[in-house]
Amino acid sequence: MAENRTIGTVLSDVDAYLERRVKSALARLGIWPFRGRVLAAWLLAGSLASCMLFALLSVFAYWFYAHNLKPPDQAIAENSGTSVALDRTEQAELHQYTDPLGGLRHPVPLSEISPYLVAATIATEDPSFFDNPGVNFRGLARAVFENLTPFGPGLFKGSGGSSITQQLAKNIYVNPEDRTSRRIRRKVKETVIALELKRRYEDDQILGWYLNQIYYGNYAYGAEVAAQSYFGKSAKDLTLAEAALLGGLPQAPNDYTPAIAENVERAKTRQLQVLDLMAAHSPDIGGIVQISPEQLEAARTEPLNYIESKFRIEAPHFVFFVEDQVTKMCHAGLFEPPQDISCDDVVAQGGLRITTTLELGLNKIGERILEERIAANEAAHQGHNGALVAMKPDTGEIVAYVGSRSFGRSDISGQVDIASSPRSHGSAMKAFSYLTAFEQGWVPSTYVQDEPLFVDAGGAQRQINNWNLKYLGKITARKALAESVNTAAVRTVTEVGIDQMRETAHRLGITDLQQEDCGATITLGACEVKLVDMTYAFTALAMNGRLRGRLTAEELPDGFRELDPVSVLKIRDAAGNVIYEFTAPEERAVEDPVYSYMLTDVLKDANKWSSLTLDRPAASKTGTSEDFRDNVVMGYTPDLAAGVWMGNADNSPMAPGTFSSAGTGPIWKDFMLEAHQYYKLPPRQFEKPKEVTTSKCGGRDELFKSGQKPSKPGACTPGGDPQASPKPTTPADATPAPPSPTPAPTASAAAVPEATASPTPSAEASPFPTDTPTPSPEPPATSPPGAGAGGN
């Protein structure tokens, strides 16, 4: 007692000393005793007012989120369920979209879930679950410390502190688009609902709901689906080792799921962490199941035998493309979502029946041809993946959409949708440059130079090369485009305007090319675009400048396309009511018919030159990107447009010399031949606009626009005698000139020149392509210096 009194006396003396020092300091400032007391009173009053305001706001927030809280069962039941995608005949189901609440609609009782999985989940997600009131205050305090103090990694960059009940509240009551938000409002809502759920319901009921809806990766929502998906057994039969694996997935399912081959080792490491957590928190989970040290050790070494996923889906990349399109259509007001479901949830929870435009039989033809052609030349080309899109020009409907060679192959990144991913399209971009030139008064017989050219690349001069390092001198635009001459294309886009070329591409349907750093090599594929957009743009060429489709749901700047390709024919709600129907295409005139026809006429020559002729009139343009990373062929007949890509999803180069005419070309040709047979379409000529006039020139009928004088000199004159065909100014077998002090006209861009497999020209090259194309030569063993984007 004497010792305690002594300590108390010392503390009292210290307290009195500090008080005297504070009063003395305030007195010297003249604010004690009166001003100091007033200041203290104001501070006290302010603190009390702040506390009262905070208390009132807290009470209001709790009332606002809790007073009309629907039971989880009711909130789930009010959603109509997942949607189904059908082919255009409505006879084939393509896919039933994954429903995040599917496990809750068909729940497995907690008694039918392995106690090992229950224990693993609690130990990993919320060890204080049985003791907390719905909020893990220890975890919440840790989250506050990490996110809101200078001692953590930064503002809102630390870990979360959500309890199991909070996660359940978030997944059922918070919109998907808000679930990753770090806003205080979302956290308050989630916290209030969690407290109310824990107040109203028993722990076992909350655990059952949670385990039936949590996402385990691999399209598996709920413990039962996950157990079947990974191990081919019911959730009640999971071993300790299997349960620990599943228990570790929800925190980062895409990083830990062993369904992805490269994740298997990471998943095993995660499983061992969960087993350690189960051992560390054994007192907290002891009431669920008793786990001995021997059992834990055996689980560490138990082999995990995963089964192959039975995820059933037809045209996988297309159905996910449709999911995205339906969501955008909803946001754009093209239909009203049923039962006040948000547009972001309408596919997963709206119970829609979506009739798509896909011709499933034709799509299977595309899948087969891609697989056969790539497999046959895989060793030689070192290109392991491919993509294909086909559309009907007269309606804008997508009838085939193959986003990769095989959706299920992780070794080629098969789940990456190449059809909707920006990639270089090489020399296929030249079509927009020459179309822009025709808009400015050029004609196919206009002269353009093919001679050494240098561009500015980061302050240094870099040479634009043709594939064989040879030049033809003065040639026609027809020959330059048909035989994919790089220097001529760069000169053309520099003269007609890079911005003007981009405007043409945007008007016809390209949604990319919005950056300002492409430079003149944009015409060689220096900037990336999407295969689905390119195919849509080429449908406008097939229709002589008329783009058809549905009103756009994309958020695009002024001057871009006003229509989108059609992927959905009809949408019905869960009750069978039609809430959207595509009845007839919208149409926009995006190009003068004469200029479109001129381009088509030139691309018919390109089709012959690349040996891609069909059994009917057809036009095409090839493209090979730098280092042979991308092979592209874009082409069309009056009835069908198709774009094909070949390469590697990881952007690694293919074998040197893998030009698109030999790589992607056979895929495009085989598909187009079989597609027209599939539809039983007779051959048709491209429609010739009445404003097109012709003049005999260079052994062919050359094209002009009636009443319009060409803006540049050329090999032909409208309605008159052809001019003499000039000889090339540079011998065809000449080697490229070295950089000179005053180089040829330059363009400000990083040079990404094309690799063109053009025919070896004669020494006296005509400015016109021959009617019977010279076979493409053997490609070089290695890509020449500077050769790259663009070409054959």
PDB file of C-alpha atoms in Angstrom, residues 641-787:
ATOM      1  CA  ALA A 641     -16.357  -9.545 -95.930  1.00  0.00           C
ATOM      2  CA  ALA A 642     -13.786 -11.406 -93.850  1.00  0.00           C
ATOM      3  CA  GLY A 643     -10.677 -10.520 -91.891  1.00  0.00           C
ATOM      4  CA  VAL A 644      -8.106 -13.083 -90.757  1.00  0.00           C
ATOM      5  CA  TRP A 645      -5.157 -12.705 -88.387  1.00  0.00           C
ATOM      6  CA  MET A 646      -2.309 -15.083 -87.575  1.00  0.00           C
ATOM      7  CA  GLY A 647       0.509 -14.664 -85.058  1.00  0.00           C
ATOM      8  CA  ASN A 648       1.136 -15.098 -81.336  1.00  0.00           C
ATOM      9  CA  ALA A 649      -1.062 -13.620 -78.602  1.00  0.00           C
ATOM     10  CA  ASP A 650       2.009 -12.626 -76.575  1.00  0.00           C
ATOM     11  CA  ASN A 651       3.231 -10.530 -79.531  1.00  0.00           C
ATOM     12  CA  SER A 652       6.347 -12.652 -80.020  1.00  0.00           C
ATOM     13  CA  PRO A 653       7.596 -12.662 -83.639  1.00  0.00           C
ATOM     14  CA  MET A 654       6.965 -15.478 -86.048  1.00  0.00           C
ATOM     15  CA  ALA A 655       9.697 -16.973 -88.217  1.00  0.00           C
ATOM     16  CA  PRO A 656      11.493 -14.480 -90.496  1.00  0.00           C
ATOM     17  CA  GLY A 657       9.907 -14.411 -93.934  1.00  0.00           C
ATOM     18  CA  THR A 658       6.407 -15.335 -92.732  1.00  0.00           C
ATOM     19  CA  PHE A 659       4.513 -12.960 -95.009  1.00  0.00           C
ATOM     20  CA  SER A 660       0.735 -12.764 -94.836  1.00  0.00           C
ATOM     21  CA  SER A 661       0.202 -13.920 -98.417  1.00  0.00           C
ATOM     22  CA  ALA A 662       1.684 -17.294 -97.435  1.00  0.00           C
ATOM     23  CA  GLY A 663       0.692 -17.358 -93.753  1.00  0.00           C
ATOM     24  CA  THR A 664      -2.780 -15.882 -93.381  1.00  0.00           C
ATOM     25  CA  GLY A 665      -3.653 -15.869 -97.079  1.00  0.00           C
ATOM     26  CA  PRO A 666      -4.539 -19.577 -97.408  1.00  0.00           C
ATOM     27  CA  ILE A 667      -6.782 -19.340 -94.324  1.00  0.00           C
ATOM     28  CA  TRP A 668      -8.692 -16.392 -95.819  1.00  0.00           C
ATOM     29  CA  LYS A 669      -8.975 -18.041 -99.239  1.00  0.00           C
ATOM     30  CA  ASP A 670     -10.181 -21.400 -97.900  1.00  0.00           C
ATOM     31  CA  PHE A 671     -12.739 -19.736 -95.657  1.00  0.00           C
ATOM     32  CA  MET A 672     -14.120 -17.462 -98.376  1.00  0.00           C
ATOM     33  CA  LEU A 673     -14.484 -20.360-100.822  1.00  0.00           C
ATOM     34  CA  GLU A 674     -16.273 -22.566 -98.293  1.00  0.00           C
ATOM     35  CA  ALA A 675     -18.388 -19.703 -96.928  1.00  0.00           C
ATOM     36  CA  HIS A 676     -19.857 -18.884-100.342  1.00  0.00           C
ATOM     37  CA  GLN A 677     -20.537 -22.578-100.912  1.00  0.00           C
ATOM     38  CA  TYR A 678     -22.178 -22.762 -97.460  1.00  0.00           C
ATOM     39  CA  TYR A 679     -24.571 -19.959 -98.438  1.00  0.00           C
ATOM     40  CA  LYS A 680     -24.932 -21.306-102.000  1.00  0.00           C
ATOM     41  CA  LEU A 681     -24.180 -17.870-103.407  1.00  0.00           C
ATOM     42  CA  PRO A 682     -23.622 -17.470-107.141  1.00  0.00           C
ATOM     43  CA  PRO A 683     -20.736 -15.241-108.285  1.00  0.00           C
ATOM     44  CA  ARG A 684     -21.575 -11.524-108.564  1.00  0.00           C
ATOM     45  CA  GLN A 685     -19.761  -8.528-109.971  1.00  0.00           C
ATOM     46  CA  PHE A 686     -19.157  -5.481-107.805  1.00  0.00           C
ATOM     47  CA  GLU A 687     -21.719  -2.788-108.554  1.00  0.00           C
ATOM     48  CA  LYS A 688     -20.212  -0.089-110.800  1.00  0.00           C
ATOM     49  CA  PRO A 689     -21.448   3.425-109.936  1.00  0.00           C
ATOM     50  CA  LYS A 690     -22.871   5.336-112.868  1.00  0.00           C
ATOM     51  CA  GLU A 691     -20.468   8.241-112.228  1.00  0.00           C
ATOM     52  CA  VAL A 692     -17.482   6.020-113.080  1.00  0.00           C
ATOM     53  CA  THR A 693     -15.978   6.588-116.507  1.00  0.00           C
ATOM     54  CA  THR A 694     -13.224   4.531-118.110  1.00  0.00           C
ATOM     55  CA  SER A 695     -10.437   5.175-120.569  1.00  0.00           C
ATOM     56  CA  LYS A 696      -8.282   2.638-122.367  1.00  0.00           C
ATOM     57  CA  CYS A 697      -4.826   2.977-120.895  1.00  0.00           C
ATOM     58  CA  GLY A 698      -1.871   0.637-120.455  1.00  0.00           C
ATOM     59  CA  GLY A 699      -3.798  -2.334-121.794  1.00  0.00           C
ATOM     60  CA  ARG A 700      -6.724  -1.927-119.415  1.00  0.00           C
ATOM     61  CA  ASP A 701      -9.782   0.221-118.705  1.00  0.00           C
ATOM     62  CA  GLU A 702      -8.603   2.845-116.247  1.00  0.00           C
ATOM     63  CA  LEU A 703     -11.082   4.562-113.938  1.00  0.00           C
ATOM     64  CA  PHE A 704     -12.050   8.217-113.484  1.00  0.00           C
ATOM     65  CA  LYS A 705     -14.888  10.158-111.941  1.00  0.00           C
ATOM     66  CA  SER A 706     -17.215  11.690-114.504  1.00  0.00           C
ATOM     67  CA  GLY A 707     -16.660  15.429-114.829  1.00  0.00           C
ATOM     68  CA  GLN A 708     -13.691  15.489-112.458  1.00  0.00           C
ATOM     69  CA  LYS A 709     -10.175  16.250-113.622  1.00  0.00           C
ATOM     70  CA  PRO A 710      -7.440  14.387-111.725  1.00  0.00           C
ATOM     71  CA  SER A 711      -5.590  16.618-109.276  1.00  0.00           C
ATOM     72  CA  LYS A 712      -2.165  15.108-110.070  1.00  0.00           C
ATOM     73  CA  PRO A 713      -0.395  13.904-113.205  1.00  0.00           C
ATOM     74  CA  GLY A 714      -0.774  10.274-114.112  1.00  0.00           C
ATOM     75  CA  ALA A 715      -0.232   7.643-116.755  1.00  0.00           C
ATOM     76  CA  CYS A 716      -3.727   8.155-118.202  1.00  0.00           C
ATOM     77  CA  THR A 717      -6.127  10.971-119.007  1.00  0.00           C
ATOM     78  CA  PRO A 718      -9.916  10.678-118.818  1.00  0.00           C
ATOM     79  CA  GLY A 719     -11.445  10.175-122.238  1.00  0.00           C
ATOM     80  CA  GLY A 720      -8.164  10.787-124.073  1.00  0.00           C
ATOM     81  CA  ASP A 721      -5.109   8.959-125.306  1.00  0.00           C
ATOM     82  CA  PRO A 722      -2.976   7.430-122.603  1.00  0.00           C
ATOM     83  CA  GLN A 723       0.278   9.093-121.830  1.00  0.00           C
ATOM     84  CA  ALA A 724       3.450   7.198-122.588  1.00  0.00           C
ATOM     85  CA  SER A 725       4.300   4.733-119.902  1.00  0.00           C
ATOM     86  CA  PRO A 726       7.465   6.036-118.236  1.00  0.00           C
ATOM     87  CA  LYS A 727      10.444   3.922-117.498  1.00  0.00           C
ATOM     88  CA  PRO A 728      11.377   3.646-113.826  1.00  0.00           C
ATOM     89  CA  THR A 729      13.746   6.344-112.667  1.00  0.00           C
ATOM     90  CA  THR A 730      15.671   3.810-110.613  1.00  0.00           C
ATOM     91  CA  PRO A 731      16.621   0.448-112.144  1.00  0.00           C
ATOM     92  CA  ALA A 732      14.624  -2.329-110.573  1.00  0.00           C
ATOM     93  CA  ASP A 733      17.692  -4.273-109.536  1.00  0.00           C
ATOM     94  CA  ALA A 734      19.436  -1.310-107.971  1.00  0.00           C
ATOM     95  CA  THR A 735      20.493  -1.441-104.383  1.00  0.00           C
ATOM     96  CA  PRO A 736      19.108   1.190-102.039  1.00  0.00           C
ATOM     97  CA  ALA A 737      20.940   4.477-101.983  1.00  0.00           C
ATOM     98  CA  PRO A 738      22.806   5.335 -98.810  1.00  0.00           C
ATOM     99  CA  PRO A 739      21.502   8.179 -96.655  1.00  0.00           C
ATOM    100  CA  SER A 740      22.354  11.466 -98.271  1.00  0.00           C
ATOM    101  CA  PRO A 741      22.959  14.827 -96.609  1.00  0.00           C
ATOM    102  CA  THR A 742      19.638  15.950 -98.052  1.00  0.00           C
ATOM    103  CA  PRO A 743      17.406  12.889 -97.837  1.00  0.00           C
ATOM    104  CA  ALA A 744      14.162  12.321 -99.656  1.00  0.00           C
ATOM    105  CA  PRO A 745      11.003  13.870 -98.177  1.00  0.00           C
ATOM    106  CA  THR A 746      10.635  12.870 -94.553  1.00  0.00           C
ATOM    107  CA  ALA A 747       7.730  12.189 -92.254  1.00  0.00           C
ATOM    108  CA  SER A 748       7.802  12.777 -88.524  1.00  0.00           C
ATOM    109  CA  ALA A 749       7.261   9.305 -87.093  1.00  0.00           C
ATOM    110  CA  ALA A 750       9.012   6.277 -85.794  1.00  0.00           C
ATOM    111  CA  ALA A 751       9.658   4.316 -88.952  1.00  0.00           C
ATOM    112  CA  VAL A 752       8.082   0.915 -88.973  1.00  0.00           C
ATOM    113  CA  PRO A 753       8.492   0.001 -92.657  1.00  0.00           C
ATOM    114  CA  GLU A 754       6.754  -2.921 -94.240  1.00  0.00           C
ATOM    115  CA  ALA A 755       8.005  -6.300 -95.272  1.00  0.00           C
ATOM    116  CA  THR A 756       6.486  -6.747 -98.685  1.00  0.00           C
ATOM    117  CA  ALA A 757       6.683  -9.950-100.682  1.00  0.00           C
ATOM    118  CA  SER A 758       6.200  -8.164-103.974  1.00  0.00           C
ATOM    119  CA  PRO A 759       7.009  -9.799-107.298  1.00  0.00           C
ATOM    120  CA  THR A 760      10.501  -9.234-108.590  1.00  0.00           C
ATOM    121  CA  PRO A 761      10.070  -6.352-111.078  1.00  0.00           C
ATOM    122  CA  SER A 762      11.457  -6.346-114.546  1.00  0.00           C
ATOM    123  CA  ALA A 763      14.234  -3.939-115.407  1.00  0.00           C
ATOM    124  CA  GLU A 764      11.799  -1.929-117.521  1.00  0.00           C
ATOM    125  CA  ALA A 765       8.929  -1.916-115.035  1.00  0.00           C
ATOM    126  CA  SER A 766       5.568  -0.707-116.323  1.00  0.00           C
ATOM    127  CA  PRO A 767       3.657   1.651-114.030  1.00  0.00           C
ATOM    128  CA  PHE A 768       0.691  -0.715-114.376  1.00  0.00           C
ATOM    129  CA  PRO A 769       0.325  -4.111-112.698  1.00  0.00           C
ATOM    130  CA  THR A 770       0.117  -6.946-115.153  1.00  0.00           C
ATOM    131  CA  ASP A 771      -3.232  -8.680-115.592  1.00  0.00           C
ATOM    132  CA  THR A 772      -1.585 -11.982-114.740  1.00  0.00           C
ATOM    133  CA  PRO A 773       0.423 -11.418-111.580  1.00  0.00           C
ATOM    134  CA  THR A 774       3.966 -12.606-111.209  1.00  0.00           C
ATOM    135  CA  PRO A 775       4.198 -15.299-108.536  1.00  0.00           C
ATOM    136  CA  SER A 776       5.524 -14.014-105.239  1.00  0.00           C
ATOM    137  CA  PRO A 777       9.198 -14.849-104.784  1.00  0.00           C
ATOM    138  CA  GLU A 778      10.710 -16.876-102.024  1.00  0.00           C
ATOM    139  CA  PRO A 779      10.859 -14.586 -98.996  1.00  0.00           C
ATOM    140  CA  PRO A 780      14.250 -13.603 -97.627  1.00  0.00           C
ATOM    141  CA  ALA A 781      15.801 -15.749 -94.947  1.00  0.00           C
ATOM    142  CA  THR A 782      15.816 -12.833 -92.556  1.00  0.00           C
ATOM    143  CA  SER A 783      13.924  -9.602 -92.350  1.00  0.00           C
ATOM    144  CA  PRO A 784      15.974  -6.840 -93.999  1.00  0.00           C
ATOM    145  CA  PRO A 785      17.072  -3.881 -91.896  1.00  0.00           C
ATOM    146  CA  GLY A 786      14.155  -1.606 -91.236  1.00  0.00           C
ATOM    147  CA  ALA A 787      11.632  -3.970 -92.791  1.00  0.00           C
TER     148      ALA A 787
END
